[in-house]
Amino acid sequence: MAAEHLLNSPPEPVPEATLRDALAKARGLLAETRTLIQEAFQKDFQFQRKADQSWVTDIDLAVERLLRARLQEQFPGYGLIGEEFPEQNRTAKFTWVIDPIDGTSSLRHRVPLFGTILALLHEGKSVLGLMDLPMLGRLYSGGAGLGVWCNDRPLRIADVNGDAEILSEIISLGGRGQFVSAGVPEVFDDLTRLHPHVRTYGDCFGHGLALEGAVGAMVDFDLRVWDVAASEALVEEAGGKFVCVRRREGKDSSPGEARYDVIFGKPRVVDWILRRLKLS
Amino acid sequence: MAAEHLLNSPPEPVPEATLRDALAKARGLLAETRTLIQEAFQKDFQFQRKADQSWVTDIDLAVERLLRARLQEQFPGYGLIGEEFPEQNRTAKFTWVIDPIDGTSSLRHRVPLFGTILALLHEGKSVLGLMDLPMLGRLYSGGAGLGVWCNDRPLRIADVNGDAEILSEIISLGGRGQFVSAGVPEVFDDLTRLHPHVRTYGDCFGHGLALEGAVGAMVDFDLRVWDVAASEALVEEAGGKFVCVRRREGKDSSPGEARYDVIFGKPRVVDWILRRLKLS
């Protein structure tokens, strides 16, 4: 009983000073990657397909290498999970999660709505999140108990006042291909019919708009942990509602292999979507 | 016969110096409206519904008032057509077309993908186009025989090399509501199924991405003349293909009342869409 109780007890809270220090350092790292990306974006860069048919550019690889090197230096012993290279220190209590370029397809086509994501997990729970959009000059950052900011502006997700306002909101979806991959294209098709203002603002751009309350909710399916861990910490801290509708395990139980289908944003808008899609 | 021939002959070409001068002045005006919009965006602003149920903000009205005053001063005798106020000097040979905020729905929700559009018509044909996106710091501008730029960078729309590349392109659509209003929601629904990378990048943001070749084509239906006149001049000058699939007259024959359904971008991508939608 004692052992079982221990296993099930929530993790010790992380001291606020530890979180603040980690957040400040992570912001510094994203200032560095922003410069790297802005400079590389002006030039030609190479891209190729990965084994899973998704694209990777030279910039993705350079950014993840830089972040891994700096994080190992500044946070010795922490775990590392990133999109482009193998997991490190899997049993660590703290783990940094890296998406060097979230929106590689946008970057490849030079659509400026991509960014770099960092999240800190404590015993598997997301406690810090950062999303930097270099071409828009926007850094979303924050953490559990600390607050959430877009650059220096504090963010607080205000709910809609009632159901009548829900249809005036914008709802943002990932691309239809993600819903096809998740086996539920009807979620995309139904929502574009049920709501008059659906747009596909994917990746960290759409996630950031949800944090600002510019879109009422973000519906993003078939994500990996590096796509979603920052948003989970940020949305909850900003007073929004974050629902993981489904978590599907990958070919092994490593966190980098699982897929997540999530809906988040203003609480009443999220609830409306869950009801209309019969997910609640 | 002589009279009929005269009526059908193409208009005299506009002297290049006249176009260059108009383009330079118009760029100056959009620098002024950019500042106005950036400052207003930081503050609270009011919005209300118009008779057609679309939204207008204080910013739309202030920008159009400013542009009309400056254009009347700098181009006496020219016609003026704008989204928010009545047409002026309808019989003039040259007419400025104004969309003070293209993407008012985005502005209202503080999605930064809106902008100001100016176009110059010569005897009904679009000869200059400018689209300024204040929150992205991007000005697309150019004219017939002059070239096309994004800020200081010259733009040239490169076609895809063959059909195989078409499915790797991004295709951008207006919101589904526009296709519903145009009476053809199936155009939206079919394209999202037929092509793997469809995104709803509407308004001047999507139009600008097509000029840059970032998206292979833009499919935008149910537009008014102020939404589309700049893009027509810019896309053709940049070497892209611009097709008006359908022009529907409004409740009277004034140019501001007609609706346009257009497809434009890389020629082979535009042709592929026309074929797949059985529009060619």
Coordinates of C-alpha atoms in Angstrom, one line a residue:
Chain A
M1 CA 0.0 0.0 0.0
A2 CA 2.7 2.4 0.9
A3 CA 4.6 1.7 -2.3
E4 CA 1.5 1.9 -4.3
H5 CA 0.6 5.2 -2.7
L6 CA 4.1 6.5 -3.4
L7 CA 3.8 5.5 -7.1
N8 CA 0.5 7.2 -7.5
S9 CA 1.3 10.4 -5.6
P10 CA 1.7 13.5 -7.7
P11 CA 5.3 14.5 -8.2
E12 CA 6.9 17.0 -5.7
P13 CA 6.2 20.5 -7.0
V14 CA 9.2 22.0 -8.7
P15 CA 10.7 25.0 -6.7
E16 CA 9.7 28.3 -8.5
A17 CA 13.2 29.5 -8.6
T18 CA 14.2 26.4 -10.6
L19 CA 11.5 27.0 -13.1
R20 CA 12.3 30.7 -13.4
D21 CA 15.9 30.0 -14.0
A22 CA 15.1 27.4 -16.6
L23 CA 12.7 29.7 -18.4
A24 CA 15.2 32.5 -18.5
K25 CA 17.9 30.2 -19.9
A26 CA 15.5 28.8 -22.5
R27 CA 14.5 32.2 -23.6
G28 CA 18.2 33.0 -24.2
L29 CA 18.6 29.9 -26.3
L30 CA 15.6 30.8 -28.5
A31 CA 17.0 34.2 -29.1
E32 CA 20.1 32.4 -30.5
T33 CA 18.1 30.0 -32.7
R34 CA 15.9 32.9 -33.9
T35 CA 19.0 34.7 -35.3
L36 CA 20.2 31.4 -36.9
I37 CA 16.9 30.8 -38.6
Q38 CA 16.4 34.4 -39.8
E39 CA 19.8 34.4 -41.4
A40 CA 19.3 30.9 -43.0
F41 CA 15.8 31.8 -44.3
Q42 CA 17.3 34.6 -46.5
K43 CA 19.6 32.0 -48.2
D44 CA 19.1 28.8 -50.1
F45 CA 18.7 25.8 -47.9
Q46 CA 18.5 22.0 -48.6
F47 CA 15.6 19.8 -47.7
Q48 CA 14.9 16.1 -48.0
R49 CA 12.3 13.5 -47.1
K50 CA 12.7 11.4 -43.9
A51 CA 11.8 7.7 -43.6
D52 CA 8.2 8.7 -42.5
Q53 CA 7.9 10.8 -45.7
S54 CA 7.9 14.1 -43.8
W55 CA 10.4 16.8 -44.7
V56 CA 13.5 17.9 -42.9
T57 CA 15.7 20.9 -43.9
D58 CA 19.3 21.8 -43.0
I59 CA 17.8 24.4 -40.7
D60 CA 15.9 21.9 -38.6
L61 CA 19.1 19.9 -38.1
A62 CA 21.3 22.9 -37.3
V63 CA 18.8 24.3 -34.8
E64 CA 18.4 20.9 -32.9
R65 CA 22.1 20.4 -32.8
L66 CA 22.6 23.9 -31.3
L67 CA 19.8 23.4 -28.7
R68 CA 21.1 20.0 -27.7
A69 CA 24.6 21.2 -27.2
R70 CA 23.5 24.2 -25.1
L71 CA 21.0 22.3 -23.0
Q72 CA 23.5 19.6 -22.2
E73 CA 25.9 22.3 -21.1
Q74 CA 23.4 24.3 -19.0
F75 CA 21.3 21.4 -17.7
P76 CA 23.6 18.5 -17.1
G77 CA 21.8 15.2 -16.4
Y78 CA 18.5 16.4 -17.8
G79 CA 16.8 14.1 -20.4
L80 CA 16.5 15.3 -24.1
I81 CA 13.8 14.3 -26.6
G82 CA 13.9 16.0 -30.0
E83 CA 12.3 15.5 -33.4
E84 CA 15.5 14.8 -35.4
F85 CA 17.9 12.9 -33.1
P86 CA 17.6 10.0 -30.6
E87 CA 16.3 10.4 -27.0
Q88 CA 19.0 10.9 -24.3
N89 CA 18.9 10.3 -20.5
R90 CA 15.6 8.6 -20.6
T91 CA 15.3 8.1 -16.8
A92 CA 16.0 11.7 -15.8
K93 CA 13.5 13.5 -13.6
F94 CA 13.6 16.6 -15.9
T95 CA 13.5 16.3 -19.7
W96 CA 13.7 19.0 -22.3
V97 CA 11.6 18.4 -25.4
I98 CA 12.7 20.1 -28.6
D99 CA 11.0 20.8 -31.9
P100 CA 13.7 22.6 -33.9
I101 CA 11.2 23.7 -36.6
D102 CA 7.5 23.2 -36.0
G103 CA 6.0 23.7 -39.5
T104 CA 8.8 22.4 -41.6
S105 CA 6.4 22.2 -44.6
S106 CA 5.8 26.0 -44.2
L107 CA 9.5 26.7 -43.9
R108 CA 10.3 24.6 -47.0
H109 CA 7.8 26.7 -49.0
R110 CA 8.8 29.9 -47.3
V111 CA 5.4 30.5 -45.6
P112 CA 6.6 32.5 -42.5
L113 CA 4.3 30.7 -40.0
F114 CA 6.8 28.2 -38.5
G115 CA 8.8 28.3 -35.2
T116 CA 10.9 26.6 -32.6
I117 CA 9.4 24.8 -29.6
L118 CA 10.9 24.0 -26.2
A119 CA 9.2 22.4 -23.3
L120 CA 10.4 21.1 -19.9
L121 CA 8.8 17.9 -18.6
H122 CA 9.0 17.1 -14.8
E123 CA 8.3 13.4 -14.3
G124 CA 6.4 13.4 -17.5
K125 CA 4.3 16.5 -16.8
S126 CA 4.9 19.6 -18.9
V127 CA 5.9 22.5 -16.6
L128 CA 7.5 25.1 -19.0
G129 CA 6.7 25.9 -22.6
L130 CA 8.3 28.2 -25.2
M131 CA 7.3 28.8 -28.9
D132 CA 9.4 31.2 -30.9
L133 CA 8.2 32.4 -34.4
P134 CA 11.3 34.0 -35.9
M135 CA 9.7 35.5 -39.0
L136 CA 6.9 37.1 -36.9
G137 CA 9.1 38.2 -34.1
R138 CA 6.9 36.5 -31.5
L139 CA 8.0 34.5 -28.5
Y140 CA 5.3 32.8 -26.5
S141 CA 6.7 31.6 -23.1
G142 CA 5.7 30.7 -19.6
G143 CA 5.3 28.0 -17.1
A144 CA 3.3 26.5 -14.3
G145 CA 2.7 29.1 -11.6
L146 CA 4.8 31.7 -13.5
G147 CA 2.4 33.2 -16.0
V148 CA 2.4 33.3 -19.8
W149 CA 3.7 36.0 -22.2
C150 CA 3.8 36.9 -25.9
N151 CA 7.1 38.7 -25.9
D152 CA 6.7 41.1 -22.9
R153 CA 2.9 41.1 -22.9
P154 CA 1.2 38.9 -20.3
L155 CA -1.5 36.6 -21.8
R156 CA -4.7 35.5 -20.2
I157 CA -7.3 33.4 -22.2
A158 CA -10.7 35.1 -21.7
D159 CA -13.6 32.7 -22.2
V160 CA -16.6 33.6 -24.4
N161 CA -19.7 34.8 -22.5
G162 CA -22.1 32.3 -23.8
D163 CA -22.9 29.9 -26.7
A164 CA -24.1 32.8 -28.9
E165 CA -20.5 34.1 -29.1
I166 CA -19.1 30.8 -30.1
L167 CA -20.1 31.1 -33.8
S168 CA -18.3 34.5 -34.0
E169 CA -15.0 33.0 -32.9
I170 CA -12.4 31.6 -35.4
I171 CA -11.7 27.9 -34.9
S172 CA -8.3 26.8 -36.1
L173 CA -7.5 23.3 -37.4
G174 CA -4.4 21.5 -38.4
G175 CA -4.2 20.4 -42.0
R176 CA -6.7 17.8 -43.3
G177 CA -3.9 15.3 -43.8
Q178 CA -3.3 15.1 -40.1
F179 CA -6.9 14.1 -39.5
V180 CA -6.5 11.5 -42.3
S181 CA -3.4 10.1 -40.6
A182 CA -5.3 10.0 -37.3
G183 CA -8.0 8.0 -39.1
V184 CA -10.7 10.6 -38.5
P185 CA -11.0 12.9 -41.6
E186 CA -14.6 13.4 -40.6
V187 CA -13.5 15.6 -37.7
F188 CA -12.0 18.1 -40.2
D189 CA -14.9 17.8 -42.6
D190 CA -17.6 18.1 -40.0
L191 CA -16.0 21.1 -38.3
T192 CA -15.7 23.0 -41.5
R193 CA -19.4 22.5 -42.0
L194 CA -20.6 23.0 -38.5
H195 CA -18.7 26.3 -37.8
P196 CA -18.7 29.3 -40.1
H197 CA -15.1 30.5 -39.4
V198 CA -12.8 27.5 -39.6
R199 CA -9.2 28.2 -40.8
T200 CA -6.2 26.0 -41.0
Y201 CA -3.7 27.8 -38.9
G202 CA -1.5 24.9 -38.0
D203 CA 1.7 24.4 -36.0
C204 CA 2.9 26.8 -33.4
F205 CA 1.3 29.8 -35.2
G206 CA -2.2 28.4 -34.5
H207 CA -1.2 27.3 -31.0
G208 CA 0.0 30.9 -30.3
L209 CA -3.2 32.4 -31.7
A210 CA -5.1 30.2 -29.2
L211 CA -3.0 31.5 -26.4
E212 CA -3.7 35.1 -27.4
G213 CA -7.5 34.3 -27.7
A214 CA -7.3 35.4 -31.4
V215 CA -8.8 32.0 -32.2
G216 CA -11.4 30.5 -29.9
A217 CA -9.9 27.0 -30.1
M218 CA -7.2 25.0 -31.8
V219 CA -8.1 21.4 -33.0
D220 CA -4.8 19.7 -33.8
F221 CA -4.6 15.9 -34.4
D222 CA -1.8 13.4 -34.9
L223 CA 0.8 15.4 -33.0
R224 CA 4.1 14.2 -31.4
V225 CA 5.2 15.2 -27.9
W226 CA 7.4 18.0 -29.3
D227 CA 4.4 19.6 -31.1
V228 CA 2.2 19.7 -28.0
A229 CA 4.2 19.7 -24.7
A230 CA 4.8 23.5 -24.7
S231 CA 1.1 24.3 -25.5
E232 CA -0.1 22.0 -22.7
A233 CA 1.8 24.0 -20.1
L234 CA 1.0 27.4 -21.6
V235 CA -2.7 26.9 -22.2
E236 CA -3.4 25.7 -18.7
E237 CA -1.3 28.4 -17.1
A238 CA -3.1 31.1 -19.2
G239 CA -6.5 29.9 -18.0
G240 CA -7.5 28.0 -21.1
K241 CA -8.8 24.4 -21.4
F242 CA -6.6 21.7 -22.8
V243 CA -8.0 18.3 -23.7
C244 CA -6.1 15.4 -25.0
V245 CA -8.9 13.6 -26.8
R246 CA -6.8 10.5 -27.6
R247 CA -3.2 9.3 -27.1
R248 CA -2.1 6.5 -29.4
E249 CA 1.0 4.6 -28.6
G250 CA 3.7 4.3 -31.3
K251 CA 5.7 1.2 -32.3
D252 CA 7.3 1.2 -28.8
S253 CA 6.4 2.9 -25.6
S254 CA 8.9 5.8 -25.9
P255 CA 7.3 9.2 -25.5
G256 CA 8.6 10.3 -28.9
E257 CA 6.6 7.6 -30.7
A258 CA 3.1 8.4 -29.3
R259 CA 0.6 10.5 -31.2
Y260 CA -1.7 13.0 -29.5
D261 CA -5.1 14.4 -30.7
V262 CA -5.7 17.6 -28.8
I263 CA -8.3 20.5 -28.6
F264 CA -7.6 23.6 -26.6
G265 CA -8.5 27.2 -26.1
K266 CA -11.4 29.2 -24.6
P267 CA -13.2 26.7 -22.3
R268 CA -16.7 27.1 -23.7
V269 CA -15.5 26.9 -27.3
V270 CA -13.6 23.7 -26.5
D271 CA -16.7 22.3 -24.8
W272 CA -18.8 23.2 -27.8
I273 CA -16.4 21.4 -30.2
L274 CA -16.4 18.3 -27.9
R275 CA -20.2 18.3 -27.9
R276 CA -20.6 18.9 -31.6
L277 CA -18.1 16.1 -32.4
K278 CA -19.7 13.9 -29.8
L279 CA -16.4 13.5 -28.1
S280 CA -17.7 14.4 -24.6
Chain B
M1 CA -18.0 49.8 -88.3
A2 CA -15.5 52.5 -87.5
A3 CA -17.4 53.3 -84.3
E4 CA -17.6 49.6 -83.4
H5 CA -13.9 49.2 -84.0
L6 CA -13.1 52.1 -81.8
L7 CA -15.2 50.7 -79.0
N8 CA -13.5 47.4 -79.2
S9 CA -9.9 48.6 -79.6
P10 CA -7.7 48.1 -76.5
P11 CA -7.1 51.3 -74.5
E12 CA -4.0 53.4 -75.3
P13 CA -1.1 52.1 -73.2
V14 CA -0.4 54.2 -70.1
P15 CA 3.0 56.0 -70.3
E16 CA 5.5 54.3 -68.1
A17 CA 6.4 57.5 -66.3
T18 CA 2.8 58.0 -65.3
L19 CA 2.7 54.5 -63.8
R20 CA 6.0 54.8 -62.0
D21 CA 4.9 58.1 -60.5
A22 CA 1.6 56.7 -59.4
L23 CA 3.3 53.6 -57.9
A24 CA 5.8 55.8 -55.9
K25 CA 3.0 57.9 -54.5
A26 CA 0.9 54.9 -53.6
R27 CA 3.8 53.3 -51.8
G28 CA 4.1 56.5 -49.8
L29 CA 0.4 56.4 -48.8
L30 CA 0.7 52.8 -47.6
A31 CA 3.7 53.7 -45.5
E32 CA 1.3 56.2 -43.8
T33 CA -1.6 53.8 -43.4
R34 CA 0.9 51.1 -42.0
T35 CA 1.8 53.4 -39.2
L36 CA -1.8 54.3 -38.5
I37 CA -2.8 50.6 -38.4
Q38 CA 0.2 49.4 -36.3
E39 CA -0.6 52.1 -33.7
A40 CA -4.3 51.4 -33.7
F41 CA -3.7 47.6 -33.4
Q42 CA -2.0 48.1 -30.0
K43 CA -5.1 49.8 -28.6
D44 CA -8.7 48.9 -28.2
F45 CA -10.8 49.5 -31.3
Q46 CA -14.5 49.3 -32.0
F47 CA -16.2 47.1 -34.5
Q48 CA -19.8 46.6 -35.8
R49 CA -21.7 44.7 -38.4
K50 CA -22.6 46.2 -41.7
A51 CA -25.9 45.8 -43.6
D52 CA -24.4 42.7 -45.4
Q53 CA -23.5 41.2 -41.9
S54 CA -19.7 41.6 -42.5
W55 CA -17.7 43.5 -40.0
V56 CA -16.1 46.9 -40.1
T57 CA -13.8 48.4 -37.5
D58 CA -12.9 52.0 -36.7
I59 CA -9.6 51.2 -38.3
D60 CA -11.1 50.3 -41.7
L61 CA -13.0 53.6 -41.7
A62 CA -10.0 55.7 -40.7
V63 CA -7.7 54.1 -43.3
E64 CA -10.2 54.6 -46.1
R65 CA -10.8 58.2 -45.1
L66 CA -7.1 58.9 -45.1
L67 CA -6.5 57.3 -48.5
R68 CA -9.5 59.0 -50.2
A69 CA -8.3 62.4 -48.9
R70 CA -4.7 61.9 -50.1
L71 CA -5.7 60.3 -53.5
Q72 CA -8.1 63.2 -54.2
E73 CA -5.3 65.6 -53.4
Q74 CA -2.5 63.8 -55.4
F75 CA -4.7 62.5 -58.3
P76 CA -7.4 65.1 -59.0
G77 CA -10.1 63.9 -61.4
Y78 CA -9.3 60.2 -60.9
G79 CA -12.2 57.9 -59.9
L80 CA -12.4 56.3 -56.5
I81 CA -14.0 52.9 -55.5
G82 CA -13.6 51.8 -52.0
E83 CA -15.1 49.2 -49.7
E84 CA -16.6 51.5 -47.1
F85 CA -17.8 54.7 -48.9
P86 CA -19.6 55.5 -52.2
E87 CA -17.9 55.5 -55.6
Q88 CA -16.7 58.9 -56.9
N89 CA -16.0 60.2 -60.5
R90 CA -17.4 57.1 -62.1
T91 CA -16.6 58.1 -65.7
A92 CA -12.9 58.9 -65.1
K93 CA -10.3 57.1 -67.3
F94 CA -8.2 56.2 -64.2
T95 CA -9.8 54.9 -61.0
W96 CA -8.1 54.0 -57.7
V97 CA -9.6 51.0 -56.0
I98 CA -9.2 50.9 -52.1
D99 CA -9.6 48.1 -49.6
P100 CA -8.7 49.8 -46.4
I101 CA -8.5 46.5 -44.5
D102 CA -8.6 43.3 -46.4
G103 CA -9.2 40.7 -43.8
T104 CA -11.3 42.6 -41.3
S105 CA -12.3 39.4 -39.7
S106 CA -8.7 38.7 -38.9
L107 CA -8.1 42.2 -37.6
R108 CA -11.1 42.0 -35.4
H109 CA -9.8 38.8 -33.8
R110 CA -6.2 40.1 -33.8
V111 CA -4.9 37.5 -36.3
P112 CA -2.0 39.5 -37.9
L113 CA -2.7 38.3 -41.5
F114 CA -4.6 41.4 -42.8
G115 CA -3.6 44.3 -44.9
T116 CA -4.4 47.4 -47.1
I117 CA -4.9 47.1 -50.8
L118 CA -4.7 49.7 -53.5
A119 CA -5.1 49.2 -57.3
L120 CA -5.2 51.6 -60.2
L121 CA -7.6 50.8 -63.0
H122 CA -7.1 52.3 -66.5
E123 CA -10.3 52.1 -68.5
G124 CA -11.4 49.2 -66.3
K125 CA -8.1 47.2 -66.6
S126 CA -5.9 46.8 -63.5
V127 CA -2.4 48.4 -64.2
L128 CA -1.0 48.8 -60.7
G129 CA -1.3 46.8 -57.5
L130 CA -0.2 47.3 -53.9
M131 CA -0.9 45.1 -50.8
D132 CA 0.6 46.1 -47.5
L133 CA 0.6 43.8 -44.5
P134 CA 1.4 46.1 -41.5
M135 CA 1.9 43.4 -38.9
L136 CA 4.2 41.3 -41.1
G137 CA 6.1 44.3 -42.5
R138 CA 5.5 43.2 -46.1
L139 CA 4.6 45.5 -49.0
Y140 CA 3.8 43.7 -52.3
S141 CA 3.8 46.3 -55.1
G142 CA 4.2 46.6 -58.9
G143 CA 2.5 47.3 -62.1
A144 CA 2.2 46.4 -65.8
G145 CA 5.6 46.6 -67.4
L146 CA 7.3 47.8 -64.2
G147 CA 8.0 44.5 -62.3
V148 CA 6.7 43.2 -58.9
W149 CA 8.4 43.4 -55.5
C150 CA 8.0 42.2 -51.9
N151 CA 9.5 45.2 -50.1
D152 CA 12.8 45.7 -52.1
R153 CA 13.0 42.1 -53.4
P154 CA 11.9 41.5 -57.0
L155 CA 9.4 38.7 -57.4
R156 CA 9.0 36.3 -60.3
I157 CA 6.6 33.4 -60.1
A158 CA 8.5 30.2 -61.2
D159 CA 6.3 27.5 -62.6
V160 CA 6.5 23.9 -61.3
N161 CA 8.4 21.6 -63.7
G162 CA 5.7 19.0 -64.2
D163 CA 2.6 17.4 -62.8
A164 CA 4.6 15.4 -60.2
E165 CA 5.5 18.5 -58.4
I166 CA 2.0 19.8 -58.1
L167 CA 1.1 17.6 -55.2
S168 CA 4.1 18.9 -53.2
E169 CA 2.9 22.5 -53.5
I170 CA 0.6 24.2 -51.0
I171 CA -2.8 25.3 -52.4
S172 CA -4.4 28.2 -50.5
L173 CA -8.1 28.7 -50.3
G174 CA -10.4 31.4 -49.0
G175 CA -12.7 30.4 -46.1
R176 CA -15.4 27.8 -46.8
G177 CA -18.0 30.5 -46.2
Q178 CA -16.9 32.3 -49.3
F179 CA -17.6 29.2 -51.4
V180 CA -20.9 28.8 -49.7
S181 CA -21.8 32.4 -50.6
A182 CA -20.7 31.7 -54.2
G183 CA -23.0 28.7 -54.3
V184 CA -20.2 26.2 -54.8
P185 CA -19.1 24.8 -51.4
E186 CA -18.1 21.7 -53.3
V187 CA -15.1 23.6 -54.8
F188 CA -13.8 23.9 -51.2
D189 CA -14.7 20.4 -50.2
D190 CA -13.4 18.7 -53.4
L191 CA -10.1 20.6 -53.3
T192 CA -9.4 19.7 -49.6
R193 CA -9.8 16.0 -50.6
L194 CA -8.1 16.1 -54.0
H195 CA -4.9 17.9 -52.9
P196 CA -2.9 16.9 -49.8
H197 CA -1.7 20.4 -48.8
V198 CA -4.6 22.7 -48.8
R199 CA -4.6 25.6 -46.3
T200 CA -7.0 28.5 -45.8
Y201 CA -4.6 31.5 -46.1
G202 CA -7.2 34.0 -47.2
D203 CA -7.1 37.7 -48.0
C204 CA -4.0 39.6 -49.1
F205 CA -1.8 37.2 -47.0
G206 CA -2.7 34.3 -49.3
H207 CA -2.5 36.5 -52.4
G208 CA 1.0 37.6 -51.4
L209 CA 2.1 34.0 -50.8
A210 CA 1.0 33.2 -54.3
L211 CA 3.1 36.1 -55.7
E212 CA 6.1 34.8 -53.8
G213 CA 5.5 31.3 -55.1
A214 CA 5.2 30.1 -51.4
V215 CA 1.9 28.6 -52.4
G216 CA 1.4 27.1 -55.8
A217 CA -2.0 28.7 -56.3
M218 CA -4.7 30.7 -54.5
V219 CA -8.3 29.8 -55.0
D220 CA -10.5 32.7 -53.8
F221 CA -14.2 33.0 -54.5
D222 CA -16.9 35.6 -53.9
L223 CA -14.5 38.6 -54.0
R224 CA -15.2 42.2 -54.7
V225 CA -13.2 44.4 -57.0
W226 CA -11.1 45.8 -54.2
D227 CA -10.1 42.3 -53.0
V228 CA -8.9 41.3 -56.4
A229 CA -7.8 44.2 -58.6
A230 CA -4.3 44.5 -57.2
S231 CA -3.6 40.8 -57.5
E232 CA -4.7 40.7 -61.1
A233 CA -2.1 43.3 -62.1
L234 CA 0.7 41.8 -59.9
V235 CA 0.2 38.1 -60.8
E236 CA 0.3 38.7 -64.5
E237 CA 3.3 41.1 -64.3
A238 CA 5.2 38.5 -62.1
G239 CA 4.6 35.8 -64.8
G240 CA 1.8 33.9 -63.0
K241 CA -1.5 32.8 -64.5
F242 CA -4.6 34.7 -63.3
V243 CA -8.1 33.2 -64.2
C244 CA -11.4 34.8 -63.4
V245 CA -13.6 31.7 -63.4
R246 CA -16.8 33.6 -63.0
R247 CA -17.9 37.2 -62.7
R248 CA -21.4 37.7 -61.2
E249 CA -23.1 41.0 -61.5
G250 CA -24.5 42.6 -58.3
K251 CA -27.8 44.3 -57.8
D252 CA -26.7 47.0 -60.2
S253 CA -24.0 47.2 -62.8
S254 CA -21.5 49.2 -60.7
P255 CA -18.1 47.6 -60.5
G256 CA -18.3 47.6 -56.7
E257 CA -21.3 45.3 -56.7
A258 CA -19.9 42.5 -58.9
R259 CA -18.5 39.3 -57.4
Y260 CA -15.4 37.5 -58.7
D261 CA -14.3 33.9 -58.4
V262 CA -10.6 33.7 -59.2
I263 CA -7.7 31.2 -59.3
F264 CA -4.1 32.3 -59.7
G265 CA -0.5 31.4 -59.2
K266 CA 2.0 29.0 -60.9
P267 CA 0.5 28.3 -64.4
R268 CA 0.6 24.5 -64.2
V269 CA -0.9 24.4 -60.7
V270 CA -3.7 26.7 -61.9
D271 CA -4.3 24.5 -64.9
W272 CA -4.3 21.4 -62.7
I273 CA -7.0 22.9 -60.4
L274 CA -9.1 24.0 -63.4
R275 CA -8.9 20.4 -64.8
R276 CA -9.6 18.7 -61.4
L277 CA -12.6 21.0 -60.8
K278 CA -13.7 20.5 -64.4
L279 CA -13.7 24.3 -64.9
S280 CA -11.5 24.2 -68.0

